[in-house]
mmCIF file of C-alpha atoms and ligand atoms in Angstrom:
data_model
loop_
_atom_site.group_PDB
_atom_site.id
_atom_site.type_symbol
_atom_site.label_atom_id
_atom_site.label_comp_id
_atom_site.label_asym_id
_atom_site.label_seq_id
_atom_site.Cartn_x
_atom_site.Cartn_y
_atom_site.Cartn_z
ATOM 1 C CA MET N 22 55.216 19.938 -3.166
ATOM 2 C CA ASN N 23 57.537 16.880 -2.796
ATOM 3 C CA LYS N 24 56.064 13.566 -1.809
ATOM 4 C CA ARG N 25 56.460 12.644 1.905
ATOM 5 C CA LEU N 26 58.473 10.024 3.251
ATOM 6 C CA VAL N 27 59.049 8.934 7.031
ATOM 7 C CA SER N 28 61.396 6.674 8.791
ATOM 8 C CA GLY N 29 62.731 6.069 12.314
ATOM 9 C CA ILE N 30 65.441 4.448 14.172
ATOM 10 C CA GLN N 31 65.991 3.400 17.672
ATOM 11 C CA PRO N 32 68.677 4.889 19.807
ATOM 12 C CA THR N 33 69.982 1.590 21.374
ATOM 13 C CA GLY N 34 73.796 2.087 20.946
ATOM 14 C CA ALA N 35 76.254 2.511 18.196
ATOM 15 C CA LEU N 36 74.926 1.973 14.613
ATOM 16 C CA HIS N 37 76.266 -0.876 12.472
ATOM 17 C CA LEU N 38 76.666 -1.493 8.670
ATOM 18 C CA GLY N 39 73.369 -3.177 8.526
ATOM 19 C CA ASN N 40 71.703 0.037 9.696
ATOM 20 C CA TYR N 41 73.560 2.183 7.516
ATOM 21 C CA LEU N 42 73.077 0.181 4.340
ATOM 22 C CA GLY N 43 69.845 -1.078 4.855
ATOM 23 C CA ALA N 44 68.148 2.427 5.753
ATOM 24 C CA ILE N 45 70.408 5.451 6.501
ATOM 25 C CA LYS N 46 72.284 5.394 3.125
ATOM 26 C CA GLN N 47 69.016 5.632 1.406
ATOM 27 C CA TRP N 48 67.550 8.314 3.958
ATOM 28 C CA VAL N 49 70.669 10.489 2.671
ATOM 29 C CA GLU N 50 69.828 10.111 -0.969
ATOM 30 C CA LEU N 51 65.967 10.397 -0.570
ATOM 31 C CA GLN N 52 66.198 13.661 1.521
ATOM 32 C CA TYR N 53 66.762 15.603 -1.601
ATOM 33 C CA ASP N 54 63.625 14.474 -3.499
ATOM 34 C CA TYR N 55 61.197 13.963 -0.794
ATOM 35 C CA ASP N 56 59.645 15.873 2.006
ATOM 36 C CA ALA N 57 61.423 13.700 4.581
ATOM 37 C CA PHE N 58 60.715 12.994 8.198
ATOM 38 C CA TYR N 59 63.344 11.233 10.111
ATOM 39 C CA PHE N 60 63.006 10.470 13.598
ATOM 40 C CA ILE N 61 64.868 9.004 16.628
ATOM 41 C CA ALA N 62 62.408 6.387 17.979
ATOM 42 C CA ASP N 63 63.140 6.954 21.665
ATOM 43 C CA TYR N 64 59.522 5.943 22.796
ATOM 44 C CA HIS N 65 60.152 2.691 20.923
ATOM 45 C CA ALA N 66 63.646 2.338 22.746
ATOM 46 C CA LEU N 67 61.703 2.266 26.202
ATOM 47 C CA THR N 68 60.654 -1.201 25.343
ATOM 48 C CA GLY N 69 64.138 -2.351 25.872
ATOM 49 C CA ARG N 70 63.881 -0.930 29.423
ATOM 50 C CA PRO N 71 67.289 1.070 29.005
ATOM 51 C CA LYS N 72 69.035 2.620 31.868
ATOM 52 C CA PRO N 73 67.981 6.425 31.796
ATOM 53 C CA ALA N 74 71.550 7.584 31.635
ATOM 54 C CA ASP N 75 72.060 5.330 28.715
ATOM 55 C CA LEU N 76 69.113 6.390 26.867
ATOM 56 C CA LYS N 77 69.947 9.989 27.153
ATOM 57 C CA ARG N 78 73.319 9.338 25.866
ATOM 58 C CA HIS N 79 72.356 7.143 23.031
ATOM 59 C CA ARG N 80 69.758 9.740 21.793
ATOM 60 C CA ILE N 81 72.316 12.346 21.579
ATOM 61 C CA GLU N 82 75.003 10.346 19.984
ATOM 62 C CA LEU N 83 72.590 8.940 17.586
ATOM 63 C CA LEU N 84 71.666 12.292 16.328
ATOM 64 C CA ALA N 85 75.306 13.183 15.988
ATOM 65 C CA MET N 86 75.889 10.167 13.942
ATOM 66 C CA LEU N 87 72.800 10.726 11.751
ATOM 67 C CA VAL N 88 74.171 14.098 10.925
ATOM 68 C CA ALA N 89 77.735 12.764 10.407
ATOM 69 C CA LEU N 90 76.411 10.100 7.769
ATOM 70 C CA GLY N 91 74.851 13.070 5.686
ATOM 71 C CA ILE N 92 71.321 13.436 7.050
ATOM 72 C CA ASP N 93 71.040 17.335 6.440
ATOM 73 C CA PRO N 94 68.589 18.879 9.005
ATOM 74 C CA LYS N 95 68.085 21.628 6.602
ATOM 75 C CA LYS N 96 66.643 19.249 4.007
ATOM 76 C CA CYS N 97 64.639 17.336 6.267
ATOM 77 C CA ALA N 98 62.736 17.253 9.591
ATOM 78 C CA LEU N 99 65.173 15.421 12.070
ATOM 79 C CA PHE N 100 63.888 15.132 15.504
ATOM 80 C CA PHE N 101 63.033 13.021 18.695
ATOM 81 C CA GLN N 102 59.985 11.124 18.602
ATOM 82 C CA SER N 103 59.118 12.055 22.274
ATOM 83 C CA ASP N 104 59.213 15.705 21.195
ATOM 84 C CA VAL N 105 56.222 14.947 19.063
ATOM 85 C CA PRO N 106 53.239 13.809 21.511
ATOM 86 C CA GLU N 107 51.057 13.091 18.619
ATOM 87 C CA HIS N 108 52.820 9.839 17.923
ATOM 88 C CA THR N 109 51.666 8.298 21.109
ATOM 89 C CA GLU N 110 48.269 9.992 20.876
ATOM 90 C CA LEU N 111 47.460 8.373 17.139
ATOM 91 C CA GLY N 112 49.228 5.063 18.789
ATOM 92 C CA TRP N 113 46.251 5.131 21.323
ATOM 93 C CA ILE N 114 43.726 5.689 18.744
ATOM 94 C CA LEU N 115 45.048 2.976 16.551
ATOM 95 C CA ASN N 116 45.289 0.562 19.498
ATOM 96 C CA ASN N 117 41.383 0.117 18.494
ATOM 97 C CA SER N 118 42.097 -0.906 15.120
ATOM 98 C CA ALA N 119 44.498 -3.757 15.903
ATOM 99 C CA THR N 120 43.791 -7.061 17.199
ATOM 100 C CA ILE N 121 45.888 -9.387 19.605
ATOM 101 C CA GLY N 122 45.980 -12.082 16.792
ATOM 102 C CA GLN N 123 47.629 -9.532 14.513
ATOM 103 C CA LEU N 124 50.141 -8.669 17.105
ATOM 104 C CA ASN N 125 50.653 -12.273 17.898
ATOM 105 C CA ARG N 126 51.957 -13.006 14.297
ATOM 106 C CA MET N 127 54.927 -10.412 14.736
ATOM 107 C CA THR N 128 58.242 -12.177 14.854
ATOM 108 C CA GLN N 129 60.138 -9.417 16.372
ATOM 109 C CA TYR N 130 57.972 -9.724 19.327
ATOM 110 C CA LYS N 131 58.759 -13.442 19.789
ATOM 111 C CA GLU N 132 62.594 -12.639 19.572
ATOM 112 C CA LYS N 133 62.715 -9.573 21.791
ATOM 113 C CA SER N 134 60.251 -10.717 24.520
ATOM 114 C CA ASP N 135 62.812 -13.570 25.201
ATOM 115 C CA GLN N 136 65.358 -10.950 25.637
ATOM 116 C CA TYR N 137 63.482 -8.135 27.722
ATOM 117 C CA GLY N 138 60.275 -10.004 28.880
ATOM 118 C CA GLN N 139 56.737 -10.021 28.106
ATOM 119 C CA TYR N 140 56.021 -6.347 28.514
ATOM 120 C CA VAL N 141 52.945 -4.877 26.875
ATOM 121 C CA GLY N 142 54.920 -1.903 25.218
ATOM 122 C CA LEU N 143 56.956 -4.526 23.258
ATOM 123 C CA PHE N 144 53.763 -6.050 22.283
ATOM 124 C CA THR N 145 51.952 -3.220 20.927
ATOM 125 C CA TYR N 146 55.184 -1.646 19.641
ATOM 126 C CA PRO N 147 54.070 -2.150 15.829
ATOM 127 C CA ILE N 148 51.018 0.011 16.486
ATOM 128 C CA LEU N 149 53.118 3.032 17.585
ATOM 129 C CA GLN N 150 55.076 2.189 14.696
ATOM 130 C CA THR N 151 51.796 2.284 12.439
ATOM 131 C CA ALA N 152 51.003 5.808 13.996
ATOM 132 C CA ASP N 153 54.589 6.953 13.380
ATOM 133 C CA ILE N 154 54.228 6.538 9.561
ATOM 134 C CA ALA N 155 50.471 7.443 9.410
ATOM 135 C CA LEU N 156 51.045 10.906 11.134
ATOM 136 C CA TYR N 157 52.866 12.141 8.189
ATOM 137 C CA ASP N 158 50.610 10.708 5.499
ATOM 138 C CA ALA N 159 53.845 9.021 4.142
ATOM 139 C CA ALA N 160 53.237 6.727 1.328
ATOM 140 C CA THR N 161 56.857 5.618 1.244
ATOM 141 C CA VAL N 162 59.213 4.113 4.181
ATOM 142 C CA PRO N 163 62.631 3.540 3.600
ATOM 143 C CA VAL N 164 63.829 0.449 5.745
ATOM 144 C CA GLY N 165 65.464 -2.610 6.164
ATOM 145 C CA GLU N 166 63.927 -6.023 5.338
ATOM 146 C CA ASP N 167 63.289 -6.952 8.862
ATOM 147 C CA GLN N 168 60.836 -3.861 9.218
ATOM 148 C CA VAL N 169 58.608 -5.442 6.278
ATOM 149 C CA GLN N 170 56.507 -7.534 8.695
ATOM 150 C CA HIS N 171 55.769 -4.192 10.470
ATOM 151 C CA LEU N 172 54.851 -2.344 7.380
ATOM 152 C CA GLU N 173 52.553 -5.022 6.364
ATOM 153 C CA LEU N 174 50.580 -4.882 9.578
ATOM 154 C CA ALA N 175 50.816 -1.061 9.358
ATOM 155 C CA ARG N 176 48.832 -1.155 6.188
ATOM 156 C CA GLU N 177 46.306 -3.572 7.584
ATOM 157 C CA ILE N 178 45.686 -1.465 10.550
ATOM 158 C CA ILE N 179 45.376 1.703 8.568
ATOM 159 C CA ARG N 180 42.854 -0.168 6.390
ATOM 160 C CA SER N 181 40.998 -1.231 9.348
ATOM 161 C CA PHE N 182 40.793 2.215 10.851
ATOM 162 C CA ASN N 183 39.734 3.715 7.540
ATOM 163 C CA SER N 184 36.934 1.197 7.159
ATOM 164 C CA HIS N 185 35.751 1.810 10.580
ATOM 165 C CA VAL N 186 35.455 5.702 9.786
ATOM 166 C CA GLY N 187 33.969 4.933 6.363
ATOM 167 C CA ASP N 188 36.572 7.277 4.733
ATOM 168 C CA THR N 189 40.377 7.225 3.450
ATOM 169 C CA VAL N 190 41.723 9.370 6.461
ATOM 170 C CA LEU N 191 44.991 7.737 6.857
ATOM 171 C CA VAL N 192 47.442 6.768 4.084
ATOM 172 C CA GLU N 193 48.640 3.263 3.605
ATOM 173 C CA PRO N 194 52.331 2.957 3.550
ATOM 174 C CA LYS N 195 54.838 1.060 1.413
ATOM 175 C CA PRO N 196 58.273 -0.148 2.365
ATOM 176 C CA LEU N 197 61.088 0.925 0.066
ATOM 177 C CA LEU N 198 63.907 -1.730 0.137
ATOM 178 C CA THR N 199 67.071 -1.409 -1.596
ATOM 179 C CA LYS N 200 69.621 -4.347 -2.724
ATOM 180 C CA SER N 201 71.322 -3.904 0.500
ATOM 181 C CA ALA N 202 68.138 -4.384 2.768
ATOM 182 C CA ARG N 203 69.234 -7.537 4.542
ATOM 183 C CA VAL N 204 72.927 -7.439 5.584
ATOM 184 C CA MET N 205 73.721 -10.567 7.135
ATOM 185 C CA ALA N 206 75.974 -11.484 10.545
ATOM 186 C CA LEU N 207 79.438 -11.827 9.467
ATOM 187 C CA ASN N 208 79.995 -14.694 11.837
ATOM 188 C CA ASN N 209 76.833 -16.512 10.968
ATOM 189 C CA PRO N 210 75.320 -15.466 7.605
ATOM 190 C CA SER N 211 72.078 -17.318 8.133
ATOM 191 C CA LYS N 212 71.067 -14.493 10.494
ATOM 192 C CA LYS N 213 70.867 -10.744 9.989
ATOM 193 C CA MET N 214 73.675 -8.454 11.192
ATOM 194 C CA SER N 215 72.409 -7.465 14.617
ATOM 195 C CA LYS N 216 73.870 -5.995 17.817
ATOM 196 C CA SER N 217 72.244 -8.998 19.685
ATOM 197 C CA VAL N 218 74.278 -11.458 17.682
ATOM 198 C CA ALA N 219 77.804 -11.203 19.164
ATOM 199 C CA GLY N 220 80.556 -10.823 16.649
ATOM 200 C CA SER N 221 78.143 -10.478 13.868
ATOM 201 C CA VAL N 222 78.380 -6.496 13.194
ATOM 202 C CA ILE N 223 80.971 -3.988 12.077
ATOM 203 C CA GLY N 224 79.924 -0.902 14.193
ATOM 204 C CA LEU N 225 80.187 2.638 12.520
ATOM 205 C CA LEU N 226 82.560 3.530 15.294
ATOM 206 C CA ASP N 227 84.871 0.819 15.181
ATOM 207 C CA ASP N 228 88.332 1.317 14.544
ATOM 208 C CA PRO N 229 90.432 -0.402 11.928
ATOM 209 C CA VAL N 230 91.647 -3.161 14.327
ATOM 210 C CA THR N 231 88.282 -4.040 15.215
ATOM 211 C CA VAL N 232 87.017 -4.034 11.621
ATOM 212 C CA GLU N 233 89.909 -6.447 10.716
ATOM 213 C CA THR N 234 89.153 -8.725 13.574
ATOM 214 C CA ALA N 235 85.490 -8.834 12.408
ATOM 215 C CA LEU N 236 86.148 -9.436 8.924
ATOM 216 C CA LYS N 237 89.011 -12.025 9.460
ATOM 217 C CA ARG N 238 86.470 -13.955 11.544
ATOM 218 C CA ALA N 239 83.591 -13.601 8.800
ATOM 219 C CA VAL N 240 82.395 -16.862 7.607
ATOM 220 C CA THR N 241 83.109 -17.544 3.723
ATOM 221 C CA ASP N 242 82.507 -20.875 1.876
ATOM 222 C CA SER N 243 80.873 -23.923 3.291
ATOM 223 C CA ASP N 244 81.489 -25.709 0.045
ATOM 224 C CA PRO N 245 84.692 -24.759 -1.751
ATOM 225 C CA ASN N 246 83.340 -26.562 -5.055
ATOM 226 C CA SER N 247 80.316 -24.614 -5.246
ATOM 227 C CA THR N 248 79.627 -22.461 -8.317
ATOM 228 C CA ASP N 249 77.194 -20.344 -6.407
ATOM 229 C CA LYS N 250 78.280 -17.864 -3.859
ATOM 230 C CA SER N 251 77.461 -18.926 -0.261
ATOM 231 C CA PRO N 252 75.439 -16.732 1.967
ATOM 232 C CA GLY N 253 78.788 -15.516 3.722
ATOM 233 C CA VAL N 254 80.616 -14.900 0.478
ATOM 234 C CA ALA N 255 77.478 -13.019 -0.990
ATOM 235 C CA ASN N 256 77.529 -10.857 2.200
ATOM 236 C CA LEU N 257 81.105 -9.911 1.612
ATOM 237 C CA PHE N 258 80.330 -8.973 -2.041
ATOM 238 C CA LEU N 259 77.518 -6.934 -0.930
ATOM 239 C CA LEU N 260 79.796 -5.062 1.268
ATOM 240 C CA LEU N 261 82.381 -4.691 -1.395
ATOM 241 C CA GLU N 262 79.722 -3.434 -3.966
ATOM 242 C CA ASN N 263 78.996 -0.855 -1.397
ATOM 243 C CA PHE N 264 82.495 0.343 -0.174
ATOM 244 C CA SER N 265 84.697 -0.418 -2.911
ATOM 245 C CA ASP N 266 85.087 1.002 -6.417
ATOM 246 C CA SER N 267 83.443 -0.805 -9.416
ATOM 247 C CA GLU N 268 86.968 -1.949 -10.858
ATOM 248 C CA MET N 269 87.527 -3.861 -7.550
ATOM 249 C CA VAL N 270 84.186 -5.448 -7.676
ATOM 250 C CA ARG N 271 84.823 -6.635 -11.300
ATOM 251 C CA HIS N 272 88.287 -7.842 -10.356
ATOM 252 C CA PHE N 273 86.889 -10.005 -7.522
ATOM 253 C CA GLU N 274 83.913 -11.161 -9.344
ATOM 254 C CA GLY N 275 86.176 -12.352 -12.135
ATOM 255 C CA GLN N 276 88.270 -14.196 -9.830
ATOM 256 C CA PHE N 277 85.310 -15.945 -8.113
ATOM 257 C CA GLN N 278 83.902 -16.886 -11.640
ATOM 258 C CA LYS N 279 87.380 -18.470 -12.445
ATOM 259 C CA GLY N 280 87.458 -20.126 -9.017
ATOM 260 C CA THR N 281 90.665 -18.530 -8.309
ATOM 261 C CA LEU N 282 89.307 -16.022 -5.665
ATOM 262 C CA ARG N 283 91.289 -15.862 -2.243
ATOM 263 C CA TYR N 284 89.036 -14.779 0.520
ATOM 264 C CA SER N 285 92.028 -13.349 2.504
ATOM 265 C CA GLU N 286 92.549 -10.947 -0.437
ATOM 266 C CA LEU N 287 88.727 -10.042 -0.562
ATOM 267 C CA LYS N 288 88.805 -9.355 3.350
ATOM 268 C CA GLU N 289 92.091 -7.176 3.215
ATOM 269 C CA GLN N 290 90.441 -5.146 0.695
ATOM 270 C CA LEU N 291 87.332 -4.734 2.665
ATOM 271 C CA ILE N 292 89.374 -4.060 5.771
ATOM 272 C CA GLU N 293 90.864 -1.274 3.937
ATOM 273 C CA ASP N 294 87.987 0.339 2.159
ATOM 274 C CA ILE N 295 85.619 0.076 5.148
ATOM 275 C CA SER N 296 87.991 1.541 7.394
ATOM 276 C CA ALA N 297 88.573 4.436 4.984
ATOM 277 C CA PHE N 298 84.907 5.007 4.838
ATOM 278 C CA LEU N 299 84.510 4.994 8.361
ATOM 279 C CA ALA N 300 87.332 7.508 9.468
ATOM 280 C CA PRO N 301 86.042 10.702 8.113
ATOM 281 C CA ILE N 302 82.541 10.000 9.538
ATOM 282 C CA GLN N 303 83.897 9.267 12.956
ATOM 283 C CA LYS N 304 85.904 12.511 12.828
ATOM 284 C CA THR N 305 82.910 14.371 11.977
ATOM 285 C CA TYR N 306 80.659 12.579 14.616
ATOM 286 C CA ARG N 307 83.311 13.392 17.465
ATOM 287 C CA SER N 308 83.465 16.960 16.566
ATOM 288 C CA LEU N 309 79.537 17.217 16.370
ATOM 289 C CA LEU N 310 79.162 15.636 19.995
ATOM 290 C CA GLU N 311 81.476 18.355 21.366
ATOM 291 C CA ASP N 312 78.586 20.819 20.799
ATOM 292 C CA GLU N 313 75.515 19.359 22.387
ATOM 293 C CA ILE N 314 73.452 22.598 22.250
ATOM 294 C CA THR N 315 73.703 22.744 18.511
ATOM 295 C CA LEU N 316 72.654 19.133 18.267
ATOM 296 C CA GLN N 317 69.704 19.919 20.654
ATOM 297 C CA ARG N 318 68.860 22.952 18.547
ATOM 298 C CA ILE N 319 68.798 20.701 15.381
ATOM 299 C CA ALA N 320 66.178 18.403 17.307
ATOM 300 C CA GLU N 321 64.134 21.234 18.279
ATOM 301 C CA ASP N 322 63.940 22.681 14.868
ATOM 302 C CA GLY N 323 63.122 19.105 13.580
ATOM 303 C CA ALA N 324 60.223 18.763 15.874
ATOM 304 C CA LYS N 325 58.854 22.333 15.216
ATOM 305 C CA LYS N 326 58.649 21.212 11.298
ATOM 306 C CA ALA N 327 57.044 17.760 12.438
ATOM 307 C CA ARG N 328 54.459 19.099 14.845
ATOM 308 C CA PRO N 329 52.115 21.038 12.302
ATOM 309 C CA ILE N 330 51.854 18.070 10.198
ATOM 310 C CA ALA N 331 51.212 15.549 12.926
ATOM 311 C CA GLY N 332 48.750 17.890 14.483
ATOM 312 C CA GLU N 333 46.724 18.176 11.190
ATOM 313 C CA THR N 334 46.651 14.362 11.104
ATOM 314 C CA ILE N 335 45.291 14.034 14.556
ATOM 315 C CA SER N 336 42.864 16.517 14.125
ATOM 316 C CA ARG N 337 41.487 14.686 10.852
ATOM 317 C CA ALA N 338 41.493 11.436 12.722
ATOM 318 C CA LYS N 339 39.526 12.580 15.692
ATOM 319 C CA LYS N 340 36.938 14.441 13.785
ATOM 320 C CA ALA N 341 36.457 11.226 11.691
ATOM 321 C CA LEU N 342 36.116 9.109 14.728
ATOM 322 C CA GLY N 343 33.375 11.692 16.335
ATOM 323 C CA LEU N 344 35.758 13.058 18.976
HETATM 324 P P1 TYM Y 27 65.875 -0.453 14.024
HETATM 325 O O1 TYM Y 27 66.395 0.888 15.050
HETATM 326 O O2 TYM Y 27 66.080 -1.727 14.811
HETATM 327 O O3 TYM Y 27 66.728 -0.159 12.807
HETATM 328 C C1 TYM Y 27 66.836 0.918 11.953
HETATM 329 C C2 TYM Y 27 66.861 0.571 10.401
HETATM 330 O O4 TYM Y 27 68.145 -0.568 10.146
HETATM 331 C C3 TYM Y 27 67.629 -1.202 9.540
HETATM 332 N N1 TYM Y 27 68.440 -2.609 9.778
HETATM 333 C C4 TYM Y 27 69.114 -3.348 8.782
HETATM 334 N N2 TYM Y 27 68.944 -3.428 7.365
HETATM 335 C C5 TYM Y 27 69.515 -4.079 6.715
HETATM 336 N N3 TYM Y 27 70.475 -5.238 7.482
HETATM 337 C C6 TYM Y 27 70.592 -5.419 8.680
HETATM 338 N N4 TYM Y 27 71.237 -6.379 9.045
HETATM 339 C C7 TYM Y 27 69.831 -4.275 9.515
HETATM 340 N N5 TYM Y 27 69.569 -4.083 10.830
HETATM 341 C C8 TYM Y 27 68.852 -3.014 10.989
HETATM 342 C C9 TYM Y 27 66.069 -1.649 9.895
HETATM 343 O O5 TYM Y 27 65.687 -2.296 8.860
HETATM 344 C C10 TYM Y 27 65.605 -0.140 10.110
HETATM 345 O O6 TYM Y 27 65.297 0.298 8.874
HETATM 346 N N6 TYM Y 27 61.007 -0.362 14.336
HETATM 347 C C11 TYM Y 27 62.338 0.307 13.761
HETATM 348 C C12 TYM Y 27 62.109 1.849 14.252
HETATM 349 C C13 TYM Y 27 60.945 2.535 13.787
HETATM 350 C C14 TYM Y 27 60.534 2.829 12.430
HETATM 351 C C15 TYM Y 27 59.299 3.444 12.683
HETATM 352 C C16 TYM Y 27 61.080 2.584 11.177
HETATM 353 C C17 TYM Y 27 59.925 3.043 14.678
HETATM 354 N N7 TYM Y 27 59.030 3.446 13.892
HETATM 355 C C18 TYM Y 27 58.409 3.896 11.677
HETATM 356 C C19 TYM Y 27 60.086 3.038 9.980
HETATM 357 C C20 TYM Y 27 58.972 3.757 10.340
HETATM 358 C C21 TYM Y 27 63.398 -0.372 14.337
HETATM 359 O O7 TYM Y 27 63.383 -0.873 15.426
HETATM 360 O O8 TYM Y 27 64.399 -0.236 13.491
#
């Protein structure tokens, strides 16, 4: 049997190129070689206290977008986290293998609690994330770099659980990162591309004019005489490597090395290639959204594949605990 792999994404609104390059692109590639479990982390999204109608819409839109990007529900299990109650069940169990001190070290809690308030769900979020991973015995978790701290904590929590029960009941996961694991904010390349940084993203649903505006505003060189790429320029080259053909990459690399690169030309190329990449995805996305019944069925089928595996892990964990 193939090796297992798991990853999740929150339904918090339109995806951006950071989500795609840091995570989803690899999800698509890996689904053929792994027994893959991909879920829409709707229980996690509750930590942002979304309006119920927004959450409902974002869940189904994200499902359509994942399929439009190439996640094949026949090749993997694609499901809503809240359709598999074992996630929260194992989350409760693992609360007893994590300490306040460990959770206090999580930088995302510090950032997000300023925005959403100091809710307990936001604080214990990494424990639920540990459960998400442990449920599927997944050794590998394809994520962007901002999730590495959570995965390291997941390893500690699982180790603590296993040591408490005196057996290797749960599997310790490792993050799987690509070269694009950290896509930076276009307008502030010292921060990661994120919806919470205004002007930082290119959304997967952006039209060519919006893509153009975002790229034209992208920060390039702070020191024009520098021979190293500034973070903003390196970020544009990262996009070029992902969306343009290799000849173009060589062309602009050559110009950069010679010191003759015109950023306006590089940006024009990116505007053209990124818009061309997005157009067919947006078309597929819109047509998928017209048939919500099929989307619901995809999610139900995904949950049906996930539940037996999750159920086995819970039984094993409960037995080991004396329950
Ligand atoms: P989320 O929903 O914030 O992001 C989804 C994925 O996108 C990646 N990502 C990025 N990668 C590169 N550059 C960026 N600028 C960028 N922004 C986002 C994230 O690293 C992530 O892989 N806690 C998770 C969801 C989750 C999960 C899990 C992931 C819940 N349970 C279990 C893996 C395993 C989150 O909030 O991701």
